[in-house]
Coordinates of C-alpha atoms and ligand atoms in Angstrom, one line a residue:
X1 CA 150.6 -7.3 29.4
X2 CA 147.8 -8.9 29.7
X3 CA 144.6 -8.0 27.5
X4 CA 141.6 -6.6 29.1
X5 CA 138.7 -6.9 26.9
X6 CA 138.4 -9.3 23.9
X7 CA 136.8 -7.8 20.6
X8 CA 135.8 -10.2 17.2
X9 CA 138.3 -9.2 14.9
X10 CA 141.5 -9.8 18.1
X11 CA 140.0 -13.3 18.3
X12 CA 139.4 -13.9 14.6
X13 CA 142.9 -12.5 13.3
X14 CA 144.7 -15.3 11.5
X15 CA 143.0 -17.6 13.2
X16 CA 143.8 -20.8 12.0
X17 CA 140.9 -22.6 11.8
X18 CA 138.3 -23.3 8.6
X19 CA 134.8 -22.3 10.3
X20 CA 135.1 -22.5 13.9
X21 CA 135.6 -19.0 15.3
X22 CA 135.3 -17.5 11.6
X23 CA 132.3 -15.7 12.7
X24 CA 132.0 -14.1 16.6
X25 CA 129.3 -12.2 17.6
X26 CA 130.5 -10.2 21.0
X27 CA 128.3 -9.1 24.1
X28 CA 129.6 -7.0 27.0
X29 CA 127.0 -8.0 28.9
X30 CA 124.3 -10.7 28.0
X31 CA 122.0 -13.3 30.1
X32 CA 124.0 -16.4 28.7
X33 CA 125.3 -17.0 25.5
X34 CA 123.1 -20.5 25.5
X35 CA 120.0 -18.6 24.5
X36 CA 121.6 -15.8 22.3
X37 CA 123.4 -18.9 20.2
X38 CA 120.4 -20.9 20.2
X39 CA 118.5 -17.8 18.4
X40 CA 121.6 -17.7 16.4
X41 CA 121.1 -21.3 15.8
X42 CA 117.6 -21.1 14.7
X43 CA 118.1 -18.3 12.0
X44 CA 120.3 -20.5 10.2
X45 CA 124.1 -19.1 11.5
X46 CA 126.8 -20.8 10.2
X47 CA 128.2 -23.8 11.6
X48 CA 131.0 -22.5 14.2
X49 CA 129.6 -19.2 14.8
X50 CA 130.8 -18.2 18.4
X51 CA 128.6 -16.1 20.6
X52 CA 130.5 -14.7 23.7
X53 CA 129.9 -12.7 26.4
X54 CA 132.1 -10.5 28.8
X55 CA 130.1 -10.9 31.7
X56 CA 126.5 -13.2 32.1
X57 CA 123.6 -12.2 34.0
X58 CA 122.1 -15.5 34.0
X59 CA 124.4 -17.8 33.3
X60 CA 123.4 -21.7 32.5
X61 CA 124.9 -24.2 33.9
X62 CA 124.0 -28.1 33.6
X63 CA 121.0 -29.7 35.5
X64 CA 119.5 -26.4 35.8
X65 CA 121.9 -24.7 37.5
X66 CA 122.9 -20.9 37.4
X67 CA 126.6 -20.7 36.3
X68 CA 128.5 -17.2 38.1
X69 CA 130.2 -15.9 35.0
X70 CA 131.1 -12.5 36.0
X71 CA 134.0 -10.1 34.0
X72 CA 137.5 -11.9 34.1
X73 CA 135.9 -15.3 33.1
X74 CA 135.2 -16.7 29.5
X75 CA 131.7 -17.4 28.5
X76 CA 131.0 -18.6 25.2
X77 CA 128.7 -20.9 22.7
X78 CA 129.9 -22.7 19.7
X79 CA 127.2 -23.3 17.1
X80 CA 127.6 -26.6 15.1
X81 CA 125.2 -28.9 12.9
X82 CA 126.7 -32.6 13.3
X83 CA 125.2 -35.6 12.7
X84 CA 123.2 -37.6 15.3
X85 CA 126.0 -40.3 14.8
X86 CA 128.7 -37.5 16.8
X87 CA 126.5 -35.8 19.2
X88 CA 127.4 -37.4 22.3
X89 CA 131.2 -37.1 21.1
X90 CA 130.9 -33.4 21.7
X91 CA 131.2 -33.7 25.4
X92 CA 134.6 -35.3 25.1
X93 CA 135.6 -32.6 22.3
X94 CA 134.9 -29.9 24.5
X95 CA 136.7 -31.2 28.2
X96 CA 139.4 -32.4 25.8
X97 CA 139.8 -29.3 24.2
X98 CA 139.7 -27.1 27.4
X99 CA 142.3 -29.4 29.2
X100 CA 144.6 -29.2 25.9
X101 CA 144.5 -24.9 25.5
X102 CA 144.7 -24.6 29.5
X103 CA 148.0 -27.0 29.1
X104 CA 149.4 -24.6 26.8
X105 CA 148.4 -21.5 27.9
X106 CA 149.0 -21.9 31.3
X107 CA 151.4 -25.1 31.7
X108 CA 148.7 -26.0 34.0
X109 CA 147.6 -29.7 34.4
X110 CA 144.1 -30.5 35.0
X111 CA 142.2 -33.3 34.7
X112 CA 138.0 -34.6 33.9
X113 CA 135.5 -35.0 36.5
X114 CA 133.0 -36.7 34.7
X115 CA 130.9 -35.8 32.3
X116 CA 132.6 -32.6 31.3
X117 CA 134.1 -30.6 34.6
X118 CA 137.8 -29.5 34.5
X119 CA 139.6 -29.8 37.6
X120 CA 142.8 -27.9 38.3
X121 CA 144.3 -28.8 41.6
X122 CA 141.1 -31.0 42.4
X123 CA 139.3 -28.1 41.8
X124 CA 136.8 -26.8 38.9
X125 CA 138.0 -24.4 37.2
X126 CA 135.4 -24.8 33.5
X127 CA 132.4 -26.4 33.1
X128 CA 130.9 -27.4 30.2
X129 CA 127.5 -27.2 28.7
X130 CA 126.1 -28.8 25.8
X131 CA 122.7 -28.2 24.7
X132 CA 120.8 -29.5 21.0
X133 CA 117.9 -29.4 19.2
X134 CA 117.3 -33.0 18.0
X135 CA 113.9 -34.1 15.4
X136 CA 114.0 -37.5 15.1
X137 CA 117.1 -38.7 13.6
X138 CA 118.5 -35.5 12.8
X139 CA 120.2 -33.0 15.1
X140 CA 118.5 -29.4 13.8
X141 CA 121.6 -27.9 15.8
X142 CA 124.1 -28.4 18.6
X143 CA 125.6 -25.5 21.0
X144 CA 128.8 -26.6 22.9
X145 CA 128.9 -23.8 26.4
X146 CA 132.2 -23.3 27.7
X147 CA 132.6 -21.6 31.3
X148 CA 136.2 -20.9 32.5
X149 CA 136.9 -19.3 35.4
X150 CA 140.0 -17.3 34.2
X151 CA 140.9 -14.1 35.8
X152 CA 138.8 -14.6 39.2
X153 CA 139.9 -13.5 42.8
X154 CA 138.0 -16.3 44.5
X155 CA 137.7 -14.6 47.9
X156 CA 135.2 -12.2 46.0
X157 CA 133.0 -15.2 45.2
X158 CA 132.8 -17.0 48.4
X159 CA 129.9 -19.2 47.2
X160 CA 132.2 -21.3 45.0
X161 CA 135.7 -20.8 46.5
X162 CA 135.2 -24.3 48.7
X163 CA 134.8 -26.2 45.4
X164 CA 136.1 -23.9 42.3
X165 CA 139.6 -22.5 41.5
X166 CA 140.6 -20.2 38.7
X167 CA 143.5 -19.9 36.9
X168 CA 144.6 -16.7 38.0
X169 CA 144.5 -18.4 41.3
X170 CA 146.2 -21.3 40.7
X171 CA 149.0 -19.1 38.7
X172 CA 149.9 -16.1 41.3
X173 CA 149.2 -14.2 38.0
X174 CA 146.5 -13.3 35.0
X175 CA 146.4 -15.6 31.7
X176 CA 145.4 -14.2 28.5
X177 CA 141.6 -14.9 27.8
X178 CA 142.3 -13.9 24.2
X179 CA 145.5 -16.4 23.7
X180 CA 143.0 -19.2 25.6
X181 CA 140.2 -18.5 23.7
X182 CA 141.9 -18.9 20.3
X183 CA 143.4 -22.1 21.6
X184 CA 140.0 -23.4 22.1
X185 CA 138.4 -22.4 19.3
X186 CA 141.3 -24.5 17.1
X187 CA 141.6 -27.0 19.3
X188 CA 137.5 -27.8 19.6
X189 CA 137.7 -27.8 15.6
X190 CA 140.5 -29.9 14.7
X191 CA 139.2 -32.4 17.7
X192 CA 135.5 -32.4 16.0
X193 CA 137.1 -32.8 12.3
X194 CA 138.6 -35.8 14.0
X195 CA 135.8 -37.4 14.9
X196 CA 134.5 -39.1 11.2
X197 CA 138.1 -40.2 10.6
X198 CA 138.1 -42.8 13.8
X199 CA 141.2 -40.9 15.8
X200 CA 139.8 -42.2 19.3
X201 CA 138.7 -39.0 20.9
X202 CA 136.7 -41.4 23.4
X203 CA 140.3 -43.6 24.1
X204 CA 141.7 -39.6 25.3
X205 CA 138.5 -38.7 27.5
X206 CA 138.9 -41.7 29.1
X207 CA 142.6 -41.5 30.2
X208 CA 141.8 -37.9 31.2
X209 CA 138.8 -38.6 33.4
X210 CA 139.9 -38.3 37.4
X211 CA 136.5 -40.5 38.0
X212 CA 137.4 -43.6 36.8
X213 CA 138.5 -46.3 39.6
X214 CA 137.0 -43.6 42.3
X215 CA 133.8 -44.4 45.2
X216 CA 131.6 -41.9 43.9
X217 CA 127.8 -40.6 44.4
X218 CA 126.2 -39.9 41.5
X219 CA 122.9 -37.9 41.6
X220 CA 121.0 -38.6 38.3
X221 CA 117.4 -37.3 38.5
X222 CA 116.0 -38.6 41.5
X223 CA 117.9 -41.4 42.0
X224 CA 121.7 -41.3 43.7
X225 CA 123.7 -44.3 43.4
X226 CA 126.8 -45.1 45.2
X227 CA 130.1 -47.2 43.8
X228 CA 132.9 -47.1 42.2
X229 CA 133.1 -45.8 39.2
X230 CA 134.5 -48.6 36.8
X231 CA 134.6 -47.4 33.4
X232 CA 132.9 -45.2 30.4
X233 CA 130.7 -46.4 27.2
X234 CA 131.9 -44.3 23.8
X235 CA 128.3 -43.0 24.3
X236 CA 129.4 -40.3 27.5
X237 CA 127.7 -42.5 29.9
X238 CA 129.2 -43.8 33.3
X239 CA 129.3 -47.5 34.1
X240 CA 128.8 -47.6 38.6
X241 CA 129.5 -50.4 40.2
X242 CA 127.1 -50.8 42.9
X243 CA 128.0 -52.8 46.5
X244 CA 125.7 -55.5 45.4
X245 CA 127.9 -56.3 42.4
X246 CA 125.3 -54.7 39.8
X247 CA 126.7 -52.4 36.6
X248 CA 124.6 -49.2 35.8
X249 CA 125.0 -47.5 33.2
X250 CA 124.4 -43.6 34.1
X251 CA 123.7 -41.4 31.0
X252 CA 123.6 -37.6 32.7
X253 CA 124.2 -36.5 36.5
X254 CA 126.3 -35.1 38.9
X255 CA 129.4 -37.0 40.6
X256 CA 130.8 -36.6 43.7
X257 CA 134.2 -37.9 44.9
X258 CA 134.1 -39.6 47.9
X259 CA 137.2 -40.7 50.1
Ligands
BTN1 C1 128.3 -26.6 34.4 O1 129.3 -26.9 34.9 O2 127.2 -26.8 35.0 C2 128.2 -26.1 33.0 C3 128.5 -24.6 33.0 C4 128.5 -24.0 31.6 C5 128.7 -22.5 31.6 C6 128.9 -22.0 30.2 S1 129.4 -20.3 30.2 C7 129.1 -20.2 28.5 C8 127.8 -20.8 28.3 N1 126.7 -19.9 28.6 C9 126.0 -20.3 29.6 O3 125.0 -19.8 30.1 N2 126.4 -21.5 30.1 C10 127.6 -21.9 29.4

């Protein structure tokens, strides 16, 4: 049987982890858990405080976009305070860990669209937002946004059912949010503990990613560029090889596959 409703203490239960997940503040219904963590955030939470939400009204999605988060999904917001030195590792944390916990869950495959999409079946079944308050040299906070489409019948949401899946979907059945989120919240700690010790979290990201060796157009700003996409810096950015032989290096945008 499959849960219907998640509740702090189900999700923090024996959960083995030291701090991520110790502490989850629950919504039924909130605008996005972005802006509720980022209050969070600035009160001076501790580090791995969750905030997550049954159902967004507004979710956030990256470059601005509105993320469709209704009941049936995940939604939640990891609070953390790393150093400047890991804060563009928390992209590949995040897709890594999703792709790991929807593995076991769900014996599902699915793969990295880059930056931080997971595809199932060429499809995208999470997306991933990371947002941060940096001064200077110091990161004042950083909130890692994790958007799965879990438990969706997508002819309900024709407005994404050309490009998105869910699992449910993909499965003929429903997975356990509660059993995935647990996953994730171990899995994002143990991959972030990893990251001062060396253990190439960038070296997994980058087998993972479905981009790499791909013709792609990638909208950055106001600028597209078209190529193939040849290969990833340890920084997140994309390295596009353009027709006329020239390398650029693309820190944030959108990608699309082409044929
Ligand atoms: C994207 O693919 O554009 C990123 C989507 C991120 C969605 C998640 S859902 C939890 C968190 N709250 C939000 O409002 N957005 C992120």
């Amino acid at each position: 049987m499959v849960e219907n409703s998640l509740s702090p203490a189900a999700i923090t239960d024996n959960l083995e982890t030291r701090f991520i997940g110790q502490r989850v503040i629950y919504y039924p219904r909130l605008t996005s858990t972005m802006d509720a963590a980022k209050r969070e955030a600035q009160q001076g939470a501790t580090e791995g405080t969750v905030v997550i939400a049954e159902e967004q009204t507004a979710g956030k999605g990256r470059i601005k976009r509105a993320w469709l988060s209704p009941k049936g999904s995940i939604a939640l917001s990891i609070i953390l305070y790393p150093s400047s030195a890991y804060l563009s590792s928390l992209i590949m944390v995040a897709s890594l860990a999703v792709v790991h916990c929807v593995e076991k869950v769900t014996d599902l495959k699915s793969q990295i669209k880059w930056p931080n999409d997971v595809l199932v079946s060429g499809k995208k079944v999470c997306g991933i937002l990371i947002e941060s308050d940096v001064r200077g040299n110091r990161v004042d906070h950083a909130i890692i946004g994790i958007g799965i489409n879990v438990n969706l019948r997508l002819s309900d949401f024709p407005e994404i059912s050309p490009t998105a899946t869910s699992l449910s979907h993909e499965l003929g059945r429903d997975v356990s949010r509660l059993a995935l989120i647990r996953c994730l919240l171990a899995e994002t700690e143990r991959l972030y503990l990893a990251l001062p010790t060396g253990e190439s979290v960038y070296q997994e990201w980058w087998d993972n990613l479905v981009t790499l060796g791909k013709k792609v157009r990638v909208s950055s700003g106001e600028a597209t560029y078209k190529g193939i996409a040849e290969s990833v810096a340890s920084d997140g950015s994309l390295l596009l090889r353009q027709s006329d032989g020239s390398l650029t290096k693309i820190v944030a945008g959108d990608v699309t596959l082409r044929e």
